[in-house]
XYZ file of C-alpha atoms in Angstrom:
711
model
C -19.777 14.217 -31.878
C -17.523 12.213 -32.764
C -13.933 14.381 -33.939
C -14.301 13.370 -37.618
C -17.648 15.416 -37.814
C -16.125 18.197 -36.036
C -13.890 18.114 -39.063
C -15.989 17.777 -41.759
C -18.300 21.269 -39.943
C -15.302 22.889 -40.269
C -14.192 21.605 -43.560
C -17.357 22.308 -44.761
C -18.621 25.929 -43.255
C -15.240 27.274 -43.490
C -13.640 27.775 -46.922
C -10.234 29.084 -45.400
C -10.106 25.977 -43.241
C -11.354 24.266 -45.491
C -8.085 24.725 -47.662
C -5.740 23.866 -44.746
C -7.776 20.707 -43.409
C -8.475 18.832 -46.301
C -6.788 15.686 -44.481
C -8.232 12.534 -45.135
C -6.881 9.395 -45.939
C -3.078 8.935 -47.015
C -1.786 11.423 -44.201
C -3.793 8.031 -41.842
C -1.878 5.166 -43.717
C -5.629 5.219 -45.861
C -5.509 3.336 -49.214
C -7.599 3.620 -52.217
C -9.318 1.003 -53.921
C -10.940 1.095 -57.066
C -14.502 -1.725 -57.245
C -15.287 -3.133 -60.450
C -18.631 -4.343 -60.924
C -18.205 -8.000 -60.299
C -16.826 -6.691 -56.573
C -13.166 -7.180 -57.109
C -11.157 -4.708 -55.817
C -7.852 -3.226 -57.150
C -5.278 -0.503 -54.998
C -4.958 2.916 -56.608
C -1.476 3.247 -55.761
C 0.013 7.110 -56.119
C 2.615 5.874 -58.428
C 0.686 4.194 -61.032
C 1.668 6.107 -63.954
C -1.041 8.233 -64.762
C -3.452 7.823 -62.229
C -5.434 10.686 -62.178
C -6.456 10.461 -65.504
C -7.336 7.258 -65.180
C -9.289 7.084 -62.432
C -11.260 10.994 -62.809
C -11.599 10.419 -66.768
C -11.019 6.444 -67.187
C -14.770 6.657 -68.605
C -13.567 6.576 -71.822
C -10.672 3.654 -71.833
C -12.899 1.509 -69.547
C -10.784 1.845 -66.416
C -13.069 3.314 -64.536
C -16.478 4.202 -64.314
C -17.735 7.919 -63.706
C -19.592 7.933 -60.212
C -17.913 4.874 -59.648
C -17.932 4.363 -55.739
C -13.929 4.645 -53.991
C -13.553 3.287 -50.646
C -10.339 4.790 -48.526
C -9.295 1.718 -45.748
C -7.450 2.732 -42.925
C -5.048 0.482 -40.432
C -7.905 -0.319 -38.596
C -10.434 -1.507 -41.407
C -12.596 1.893 -40.995
C -13.845 2.253 -44.407
C -14.744 5.755 -45.956
C -16.831 5.817 -49.317
C -16.375 8.575 -52.110
C -17.280 8.844 -55.269
C -15.408 9.506 -58.402
C -16.444 12.851 -60.663
C -15.448 14.190 -63.518
C -12.890 16.210 -61.436
C -11.892 14.077 -58.804
C -12.431 12.108 -56.222
C -15.480 13.488 -54.081
C -15.456 12.581 -50.129
C -18.730 11.094 -48.799
C -18.414 13.006 -45.363
C -16.962 16.324 -46.279
C -17.691 17.120 -50.206
C -14.445 17.992 -50.862
C -12.396 16.884 -54.026
C -9.142 15.190 -53.989
C -6.359 13.297 -55.394
C -4.681 10.361 -54.331
C -1.379 11.844 -54.304
C -2.868 14.976 -53.246
C -3.300 13.422 -49.981
C -0.704 11.718 -50.088
C 1.655 15.474 -49.605
C -0.841 17.138 -47.720
C -0.862 16.729 -43.626
C -2.218 20.167 -41.955
C -3.820 18.604 -39.498
C -0.254 17.582 -37.555
C -0.060 21.898 -36.828
C -3.690 22.180 -35.857
C -4.278 21.883 -31.877
C -7.270 22.326 -29.542
C -7.129 24.354 -26.342
C -6.018 21.030 -24.701
C -2.880 20.100 -26.699
C -4.119 17.749 -28.749
C -3.989 18.363 -32.710
C -6.704 17.635 -35.015
C -4.756 14.298 -36.304
C -5.091 13.272 -33.147
C -8.141 13.215 -32.739
C -9.037 11.277 -35.852
C -6.659 9.131 -35.122
C -8.275 8.930 -31.511
C -12.013 8.657 -32.975
C -10.223 5.841 -35.842
C -9.330 3.941 -32.799
C -12.514 4.045 -31.080
C -14.161 1.857 -33.658
C -17.461 3.442 -33.754
C -19.727 2.357 -36.700
C -21.072 5.757 -38.794
C -25.365 5.026 -38.834
C -25.690 3.781 -42.858
C -28.975 6.080 -42.848
C -29.401 8.905 -45.155
C -31.353 10.748 -42.027
C -31.713 11.439 -38.446
C -33.173 9.374 -36.504
C -34.617 11.254 -33.216
C -36.663 14.780 -33.777
C -34.567 18.298 -34.712
C -37.120 19.862 -32.353
C -37.035 18.056 -29.414
C -34.016 15.255 -29.647
C -35.963 12.651 -29.068
C -36.845 9.250 -31.392
C -39.850 7.516 -31.423
C -43.110 8.151 -32.858
C -44.792 9.487 -35.707
C -41.934 11.298 -37.694
C -42.362 13.586 -40.611
C -39.388 13.772 -43.021
C -38.813 17.278 -44.485
C -38.210 17.011 -47.784
C -35.540 19.252 -48.364
C -33.039 18.039 -45.710
C -32.611 14.773 -43.493
C -34.326 16.418 -40.556
C -37.340 14.612 -39.112
C -39.983 15.796 -36.472
C -42.652 14.593 -34.209
C -45.760 16.285 -35.322
C -46.541 17.393 -32.176
C -43.126 19.533 -32.414
C -44.129 21.202 -35.281
C -47.522 21.970 -34.027
C -49.432 19.544 -37.185
C -52.194 17.210 -36.612
C -51.420 14.987 -39.570
C -48.552 14.174 -41.844
C -48.911 16.991 -44.900
C -49.983 16.435 -48.232
C -47.048 16.482 -51.032
C -44.080 18.413 -50.664
C -42.766 19.966 -47.102
C -40.072 21.685 -46.151
C -38.565 22.683 -42.746
C -38.181 26.045 -41.857
C -34.553 26.125 -42.156
C -35.088 24.951 -46.543
C -37.722 27.343 -46.895
C -35.816 30.206 -45.355
C -33.286 28.711 -48.355
C -35.425 29.963 -50.976
C -38.055 31.788 -48.908
C -38.869 34.212 -51.943
C -39.634 31.828 -54.878
C -39.561 28.165 -52.958
C -41.917 27.116 -55.965
C -39.176 27.762 -58.242
C -36.956 26.078 -56.335
C -37.872 23.614 -55.178
C -36.663 20.468 -57.487
C -33.329 22.432 -57.273
C -34.090 22.571 -53.648
C -34.629 18.982 -53.471
C -31.241 18.396 -55.698
C -29.024 20.349 -53.439
C -30.426 19.642 -50.181
C -29.469 15.019 -50.940
C -26.141 16.306 -52.393
C -25.494 17.886 -48.935
C -27.068 14.495 -46.808
C -24.397 12.377 -49.418
C -22.111 14.104 -48.977
C -21.826 14.852 -44.804
C -21.797 13.041 -41.784
C -25.584 13.091 -41.138
C -25.015 12.689 -36.829
C -28.052 14.923 -34.934
C -25.841 17.313 -33.347
C -23.707 18.163 -36.610
C -27.438 18.715 -38.227
C -28.191 21.203 -35.789
C -24.799 22.949 -35.941
C -25.488 23.038 -39.633
C -28.707 24.116 -39.790
C -27.902 26.908 -37.110
C -24.982 28.331 -40.049
C -27.293 27.896 -42.552
C -29.860 30.038 -41.179
C -27.139 32.586 -39.605
C -25.875 32.991 -43.162
C -29.401 33.475 -44.610
C -29.865 36.040 -41.854
C -26.755 37.378 -43.096
C -28.129 37.640 -46.722
C -30.981 39.145 -45.537
C -29.489 42.006 -43.503
C -26.769 42.881 -46.403
C -30.060 43.408 -48.597
C -32.101 45.441 -46.124
C -29.368 47.421 -45.336
C -29.172 48.363 -48.873
C -32.849 48.586 -49.041
C -32.284 51.126 -46.088
C -29.320 52.943 -47.549
C -31.286 53.737 -50.941
C -33.879 55.203 -48.765
C -31.674 57.034 -47.014
C -29.793 58.328 -50.163
C -33.261 59.470 -51.337
C -34.563 61.891 -47.680
C -30.693 63.224 -48.904
C -31.656 64.029 -52.255
C -34.579 65.448 -51.119
C -32.743 67.967 -48.649
C -30.176 69.121 -51.155
C -32.527 70.203 -53.883
C -34.141 71.794 -50.234
C -30.276 73.269 -49.998
C -30.300 71.564 -46.996
C -26.933 70.519 -47.143
C -25.648 69.791 -43.411
C -29.089 67.897 -43.220
C -28.403 66.117 -46.775
C -24.698 65.444 -46.051
C -25.712 63.424 -42.416
C -28.640 61.477 -44.514
C -25.891 60.377 -47.309
C -23.314 59.450 -43.865
C -26.183 56.711 -42.930
C -26.623 55.680 -46.131
C -22.799 55.020 -46.975
C -22.436 53.382 -43.416
C -25.469 51.247 -44.395
C -23.813 50.020 -47.689
C -19.910 51.700 -48.177
C -19.978 49.907 -51.681
C -21.747 52.635 -53.636
C -20.164 55.292 -55.427
C -22.864 57.337 -56.265
C -23.717 57.688 -52.269
C -19.888 59.503 -51.673
C -20.111 61.263 -54.751
C -23.344 62.836 -53.650
C -22.089 63.635 -50.516
C -18.618 65.542 -52.185
C -21.546 67.500 -54.009
C -22.995 68.647 -50.818
C -19.169 69.588 -49.097
C -19.248 71.645 -52.349
C -21.840 73.494 -51.770
C -20.319 74.145 -48.535
C -17.207 75.438 -49.413
C -16.080 72.122 -47.576
C -13.752 71.382 -50.375
C -11.381 68.926 -48.420
C -14.079 66.572 -47.217
C -15.711 67.242 -50.656
C -11.554 65.684 -52.412
C -11.811 62.918 -50.156
C -15.638 61.315 -50.563
C -15.172 61.877 -54.810
C -11.680 59.908 -54.229
C -13.795 57.651 -51.946
C -16.090 57.151 -55.111
C -13.238 56.958 -57.428
C -11.313 54.149 -55.348
C -15.009 52.011 -55.348
C -15.596 52.665 -59.190
C -12.858 53.649 -61.415
C -15.214 54.154 -64.277
C -17.925 56.398 -62.357
C -17.105 59.638 -63.731
C -18.673 61.857 -62.114
C -16.073 60.997 -59.275
C -13.564 62.561 -60.932
C -16.043 65.871 -61.865
C -16.523 66.192 -58.420
C -13.036 66.248 -57.290
C -12.236 68.334 -60.275
C -14.746 70.827 -59.269
C -13.010 70.519 -55.356
C -9.487 71.068 -56.742
C -10.919 74.352 -58.578
C -12.261 75.513 -55.126
C -9.120 76.065 -53.637
C -7.572 77.221 -56.747
C -5.480 74.179 -57.363
C -5.860 74.185 -61.757
C -3.136 71.881 -62.238
C -5.158 68.896 -60.594
C -8.403 69.818 -61.327
C -7.131 69.415 -65.561
C -6.015 66.293 -64.489
C -9.586 65.157 -63.207
C -11.553 67.202 -66.221
C -8.974 65.491 -68.565
C -10.486 61.957 -67.386
C -13.586 62.953 -67.254
C -13.655 64.022 -70.880
C -11.570 60.310 -71.700
C -14.662 58.608 -69.886
C -17.500 60.996 -71.440
C -15.239 61.915 -75.075
C -18.875 62.728 -76.589
C -20.363 64.604 -73.676
C -20.713 68.201 -74.729
C -20.947 69.524 -71.094
C -17.260 67.838 -70.217
C -15.955 69.223 -73.316
C -16.662 72.519 -72.288
C -15.586 72.406 -68.671
C -12.181 71.412 -69.816
C -11.550 73.869 -71.987
C -12.163 76.393 -69.739
C -9.948 74.351 -67.118
C -7.314 74.244 -69.669
C -7.598 78.184 -70.287
C -7.105 78.575 -66.187
C -3.802 76.355 -66.424
C -3.050 78.540 -69.154
C -3.589 81.894 -67.862
C -2.394 80.862 -64.620
C 1.400 79.649 -66.333
C 1.287 82.768 -68.115
C 1.052 85.009 -65.161
C 3.544 82.691 -63.101
C 5.801 83.638 -66.190
C 6.119 87.407 -65.922
C 5.863 87.895 -62.397
C 8.439 89.780 -60.994
C 10.306 88.392 -57.905
C 9.204 89.249 -54.642
C 12.086 91.430 -54.448
C 11.498 93.279 -57.104
C 8.066 94.416 -56.869
C 6.783 97.932 -56.475
C 4.163 98.850 -54.379
C 1.094 100.213 -56.583
C 0.215 102.382 -54.130
C 3.527 104.458 -53.947
C 2.793 104.849 -57.938
C -0.729 106.774 -57.424
C -1.507 109.968 -56.823
C -5.372 110.537 -56.553
C -4.796 114.736 -56.346
C -4.134 114.685 -59.969
C -7.269 112.760 -60.931
C -9.733 115.189 -61.942
C -13.245 114.871 -61.526
C -15.654 115.704 -64.899
C -18.557 118.168 -64.132
C -21.373 116.058 -64.601
C -20.482 113.916 -62.000
C -23.157 113.958 -59.318
C -22.725 111.568 -56.881
C -20.624 111.980 -53.214
C -17.768 113.880 -53.294
C -14.845 114.351 -50.716
C -13.947 117.815 -49.957
C -10.067 117.935 -48.855
C -8.372 115.076 -47.332
C -10.929 114.562 -44.752
C -13.507 111.815 -45.445
C -16.767 113.137 -43.039
C -20.571 111.289 -42.500
C -22.630 113.406 -45.043
C -19.640 112.141 -47.923
C -20.639 108.706 -45.929
C -24.113 108.488 -45.906
C -24.515 110.131 -49.690
C -22.017 107.293 -51.456
C -23.649 104.707 -49.538
C -26.948 106.249 -50.856
C -25.807 106.137 -53.770
C -24.690 102.621 -53.911
C -27.887 101.349 -53.054
C -28.964 102.868 -55.975
C -26.608 101.510 -57.710
C -24.567 104.336 -58.965
C -20.760 104.040 -58.916
C -18.047 106.450 -56.771
C -15.870 108.554 -58.862
C -12.167 106.638 -59.460
C -10.623 109.794 -57.236
C -12.702 109.407 -54.097
C -12.312 105.409 -54.471
C -8.716 106.044 -54.842
C -8.322 108.418 -51.774
C -10.699 106.067 -49.518
C -8.450 103.195 -50.327
C -4.864 104.818 -50.282
C -6.021 106.505 -46.570
C -6.999 103.238 -45.284
C -4.081 100.885 -46.023
C -1.984 103.978 -44.319
C -4.295 103.299 -41.407
C -3.751 99.252 -41.091
C -0.201 99.558 -41.889
C 0.301 101.311 -38.521
C -1.060 98.474 -36.933
C 0.234 95.436 -35.288
C -0.841 91.692 -36.590
C -2.803 91.809 -32.770
C -5.116 94.617 -32.409
C -5.881 95.185 -28.711
C -9.228 97.099 -28.396
C -10.684 98.858 -24.587
C -14.557 99.014 -24.566
C -15.019 101.433 -21.531
C -17.637 100.059 -18.791
C -21.765 101.309 -19.362
C -20.427 101.467 -23.386
C -20.700 98.221 -25.756
C -19.100 97.186 -29.051
C -20.262 95.208 -31.895
C -19.110 91.860 -33.521
C -20.031 90.907 -37.371
C -19.220 87.984 -39.346
C -18.459 87.254 -42.893
C -20.789 90.206 -45.302
C -19.393 88.470 -48.069
C -20.285 91.444 -50.880
C -23.750 91.273 -50.031
C -24.280 95.265 -49.292
C -27.960 95.666 -48.908
C -27.528 93.032 -45.941
C -24.959 95.095 -44.762
C -27.009 98.212 -45.083
C -30.241 96.243 -43.084
C -27.165 95.578 -40.337
C -26.367 99.184 -39.589
C -30.728 99.692 -40.337
C -30.905 97.742 -36.735
C -27.628 98.332 -34.934
C -27.136 102.248 -35.752
C -23.995 103.586 -37.766
C -20.540 102.711 -37.083
C -19.233 105.842 -34.431
C -17.212 105.993 -31.579
C -19.990 105.242 -29.883
C -20.510 102.625 -31.821
C -18.041 100.838 -32.601
C -17.825 97.678 -34.515
C -15.435 94.795 -35.809
C -15.832 93.206 -39.386
C -14.344 89.943 -38.460
C -13.039 89.141 -42.781
C -13.922 88.079 -45.795
C -15.912 91.128 -46.900
C -15.554 90.354 -50.079
C -16.393 87.294 -52.979
C -19.380 85.791 -53.688
C -21.870 88.795 -53.090
C -21.480 90.646 -56.375
C -21.864 93.994 -54.711
C -18.441 93.098 -53.018
C -16.590 96.513 -54.003
C -19.578 98.803 -52.431
C -18.979 96.898 -49.138
C -15.307 97.056 -49.162
C -15.357 100.650 -50.007
C -18.322 101.513 -46.839
C -16.537 99.867 -44.600
C -12.578 101.958 -45.816
C -15.322 105.078 -45.808
C -16.135 104.268 -42.026
C -12.427 103.595 -41.190
C -11.498 106.747 -42.898
C -13.798 108.906 -41.249
C -13.434 107.437 -37.550
C -10.338 104.894 -37.290
C -11.824 103.821 -33.733
C -15.685 103.481 -35.145
C -14.835 100.324 -37.011
C -12.194 97.575 -36.197
C -11.047 95.577 -39.646
C -9.654 91.665 -39.337
C -8.551 89.328 -42.292
C -10.587 86.559 -43.645
C -9.485 84.114 -45.892
C -10.966 85.751 -48.869
C -8.744 88.501 -48.532
C -6.603 87.253 -50.803
C -5.208 86.886 -54.348
C -6.174 83.629 -54.802
C -9.869 83.636 -53.983
C -10.514 86.780 -55.457
C -9.477 85.224 -58.613
C -12.269 82.929 -58.353
C -14.697 83.965 -56.483
C -15.598 87.228 -57.937
C -13.961 90.612 -56.085
C -10.920 90.714 -58.627
C -13.721 90.708 -61.652
C -16.023 92.619 -60.255
C -13.251 95.270 -59.318
C -12.004 94.809 -62.794
C -15.094 95.683 -64.412
C -16.762 98.133 -61.931
C -13.062 100.777 -61.981
C -9.754 99.292 -63.477
C -6.728 96.868 -63.525
C -5.041 98.794 -61.274
C -7.789 99.191 -58.506
C -7.085 95.084 -58.652
C -3.821 95.295 -57.125
C -4.210 97.893 -55.081
C -6.695 96.115 -53.289
C -4.789 93.228 -52.975
C -1.617 95.079 -51.519
C -4.310 96.581 -48.857
C -5.775 93.038 -48.118
C -1.801 92.600 -46.746
C -1.969 95.168 -44.160
C -5.321 94.428 -42.355
C -4.859 92.589 -38.846
C -5.088 88.974 -38.158
C -6.634 89.061 -34.763
C -8.813 91.296 -32.146
C -8.795 90.996 -28.103
C -11.588 92.595 -26.169
C -10.498 93.940 -22.705
C -8.065 91.456 -22.742
C -11.095 88.677 -22.174
C -11.951 88.072 -25.758
C -10.187 86.915 -28.492
C -11.272 87.320 -32.090
C -9.952 85.886 -35.428
C -11.744 85.107 -38.620
C -11.005 81.169 -38.733
C -10.225 79.465 -35.650
C -7.090 78.006 -32.970
C -4.020 76.751 -34.076
C -2.097 72.867 -34.673
C -0.114 73.341 -31.601
C -0.524 74.355 -28.084
C 1.121 77.104 -26.231
C 0.700 79.359 -28.896
C 0.921 82.726 -26.959
C -0.722 86.371 -27.924
C 2.524 87.393 -28.265
C 3.255 85.094 -30.913
C 0.202 86.642 -32.773
C 1.692 89.935 -32.389
C 5.094 89.057 -33.969
C 3.204 87.336 -37.103
C 4.227 88.847 -40.136
C 0.906 89.301 -42.137
C 2.036 91.802 -44.794
C 1.896 88.950 -47.561
C -0.197 86.933 -48.986
C -1.710 84.089 -47.001
C 0.782 80.925 -46.776
C -0.427 76.968 -46.597
C 0.299 76.214 -42.953
C 1.748 77.913 -40.032
C 0.133 80.521 -37.748
C -1.317 82.848 -40.432
C -2.899 80.278 -42.349
C -4.732 78.663 -39.356
C -5.855 82.246 -38.139
C -7.520 82.356 -41.303
C -8.790 78.398 -42.202
C -8.928 76.525 -38.992
C -12.616 74.915 -38.080
C -13.827 73.897 -35.097
C -15.170 70.546 -34.620
C -17.312 68.723 -31.974
C -14.417 66.108 -30.928
C -11.884 66.500 -28.886
C -8.363 66.803 -30.136
C -7.113 67.977 -33.713
C -8.346 66.547 -37.656
C -8.100 67.518 -41.076
C -9.760 70.254 -42.102
C -13.306 70.100 -43.884
C -11.877 72.080 -46.348
C -8.726 71.195 -47.389
C -6.624 74.098 -45.798
C -5.631 74.494 -41.847
C -7.198 71.795 -39.616
C -10.269 71.556 -37.076
C -9.345 71.483 -33.626
C -11.995 70.488 -30.327
C -13.528 71.892 -27.629
C -10.082 70.964 -25.542
C -7.486 72.878 -28.044
C -10.293 76.022 -26.931
C -9.840 75.454 -22.912
C -6.180 74.725 -23.425
C -6.035 77.798 -25.378
C -7.765 79.914 -23.376
C -6.604 79.114 -19.762
C -3.022 79.836 -21.254
C -3.932 83.185 -22.344
C -5.947 84.143 -19.363
C -8.531 84.434 -22.119
C -12.726 83.500 -21.288
C -13.935 83.397 -25.292
C -13.429 82.839 -28.563
C -15.205 84.232 -31.025
C -14.513 83.455 -34.794
C -16.632 83.792 -38.381
C -15.568 81.909 -41.428
C -18.839 78.929 -41.362
C -22.635 79.659 -42.389
C -24.677 78.627 -39.476
C -28.272 77.961 -40.488
C -29.226 80.886 -37.080
C -26.944 83.081 -38.293
C -24.500 81.866 -35.055
C -23.770 78.610 -33.111
C -22.045 78.890 -29.184
C -19.752 75.915 -28.990
C -17.163 74.195 -27.082
C -18.982 74.273 -23.546
C -19.839 77.868 -24.508
C -16.111 79.141 -24.739
C -16.429 79.629 -28.890
C -18.829 81.444 -30.597
C -19.470 81.409 -34.509
C -20.955 84.339 -35.801
C -22.069 85.181 -39.542
C -23.089 88.232 -41.083
C -24.905 87.503 -44.732
C -27.954 85.987 -44.892
C -29.670 83.343 -47.097
C -25.416 83.263 -48.533
C -25.602 83.490 -52.037
C -29.367 83.520 -52.609
C -29.784 79.581 -51.884
C -28.764 78.997 -48.338
C -31.870 79.796 -46.554
C -29.420 80.883 -43.707
C -30.252 83.590 -41.080
C -27.214 86.648 -40.464
C -26.399 87.635 -37.032
C -24.248 90.051 -34.602
C -22.953 89.857 -31.486
C -22.753 92.982 -29.277
C -20.955 92.692 -25.915
C -21.439 95.384 -22.850
C -19.010 96.088 -21.036
C -17.540 95.827 -18.581
C -19.043 91.944 -18.220
C -18.773 91.222 -21.827
C -21.884 89.252 -21.726
C -23.070 88.118 -25.635
C -26.078 89.613 -26.998
C -26.587 87.768 -30.075
C -29.154 89.780 -32.734
C -29.889 87.887 -35.320
C -31.918 89.165 -38.808
C -32.883 87.824 -41.890
C -32.285 88.568 -45.850
C -33.551 91.382 -47.617
C -33.913 92.496 -51.214
C -31.556 93.265 -53.888
C -31.776 94.292 -57.265
C -31.502 91.425 -59.841
C -27.471 90.664 -60.096
C -26.732 86.770 -58.943
C -24.307 86.036 -57.203
C -20.816 85.201 -58.549
C -21.787 87.914 -61.627
C -18.111 88.183 -61.985
C -16.504 84.885 -60.914
C -14.539 82.789 -62.346
C -15.715 81.915 -65.790
C -15.108 78.205 -65.191
C -16.022 78.440 -61.046
C -19.625 79.727 -62.263
C -20.388 76.399 -64.494
C -20.292 74.588 -61.033
C -21.940 76.684 -59.349
């Protein structure tokens, strides 16, 4: 194939190269001539005043006619032709529009080289010097299938290709219009409607291209590949919609993890659809994966800044993290985009109230150094118990099993405990917790067992079911409840008072670890603060916040099993002694060891990654393995995540997640689980269970008003 053919192919099929490879005429010393109707030639020089306008628009003043032939003469008399158009001179070989002035200044081919070191300009010169004549015919002279000429050839009515009848599998020349497979593919969906357009388009291509057989073959391949790519893109979009519909079904069935996987497949096929990202953000919200929800909502906004649901989802995720000010900005944007939407107006007003309340609380809050312990100001002995009170009573200062069982039965029947006894239980628990280290060592004698439970989240009736299945806490049947006792469920007060009462009855019968929901910020949003205020009073709100700061952060069973609520750390080399030395008597910080203990999650990939929650981090099996080796441990047990079966074994069997709130929030459909360890081998025996009925009080009944609007 001649080099000018190759250059034409490049400048026709590659737009980027086309901008660089308009190499014609003046850069090779070619001249432009105008030919009048009598055949007389006049040279068109770049120095002519008004040359461009006279050539392009000369129809009005009879300088030159529109569609007149323009000849480009080279030094060796090789003649190339073009045609005058409204907006320039169209080269017959490549169709590029140019002016003499532009061609004179543009010399890119001298800077474009081949692998053998020759520039494209050298190749052009070589082609010119070869003095090979181009065929004047508008069509190929050989079969596009077998590459041989001769015999009866069928001409495609859409392109310059010729074919032997035998090569096409035809017995006779088709009647009427006939198009080759390449042309049919171009307008496969509606060929009849495009026949005229196709003919005009292909004839223009014929006129503009150098029509050697080899180039035509390359050109056909390019067109075919382009069509395949277009069809692939259409197919991907269609498949993406199918995945989205399946994801929507999974979401409606409350299978949020499955929905996330399906939305992800849709995004992989079509990453420019804001709806897919917004829907996946919604599924992340349902799983309390606020960090991932913010990322997806932000992606939706970047794809379509006018998509209001992107701001809506991101605002809800910020709210879930207690970031009211950030949430307010997003809901202001929603209101701006949907000014007449009553739902958007309502949510914006609620968000504004939450921000104003937060600012007020910050303004009146005393400095940390000046704050007094609320517990030290309470003397429960001075509180009288009314004669008509028929609930559980504590005789003296000792909490007994009889009292606990009576209290549990009262709670089951939706009766309340008298404030005097509630104060007594909470204050005694605070005193015991204060004396414990941040990491508590537990010894299980040989032949004995120990039970670890995960999140309970205010699901009191499921807590009773655990005790029904596994027995009440005692010195011979000890438990560890691994954080997140409260919030979400609407019986959180009953749960925490029951656990605290067992702690008061027998400190070695039950161990309690802090979760991320044992904090002011979470309790304010997710219901515990509102529930305590409703069932008791404001003093108890402050008291529980103070006691939660006393909860230990981690436990180790027989120096082999490490138990925390969330997970491991952002750095290697963390030792158990580092955890013991953590000052836990505060609200959880937003970073550091304490934050990571409460918030981190395992991930399937090695290494570390950002947290899907927006707080803490994700850590892989290699991180778990190193931590266990460095501390001579065998297993990590953690909670913090809903699991369909109530538990999940990960990281090559070195990490177990246990979650003890079945059908979480009355909507997840998951099982609950607890783990029994038998000494001395401490092999985990996992017991799963389903949710039990509870009174008709919905989860989140006491949650922040604003949050309930999104639940």
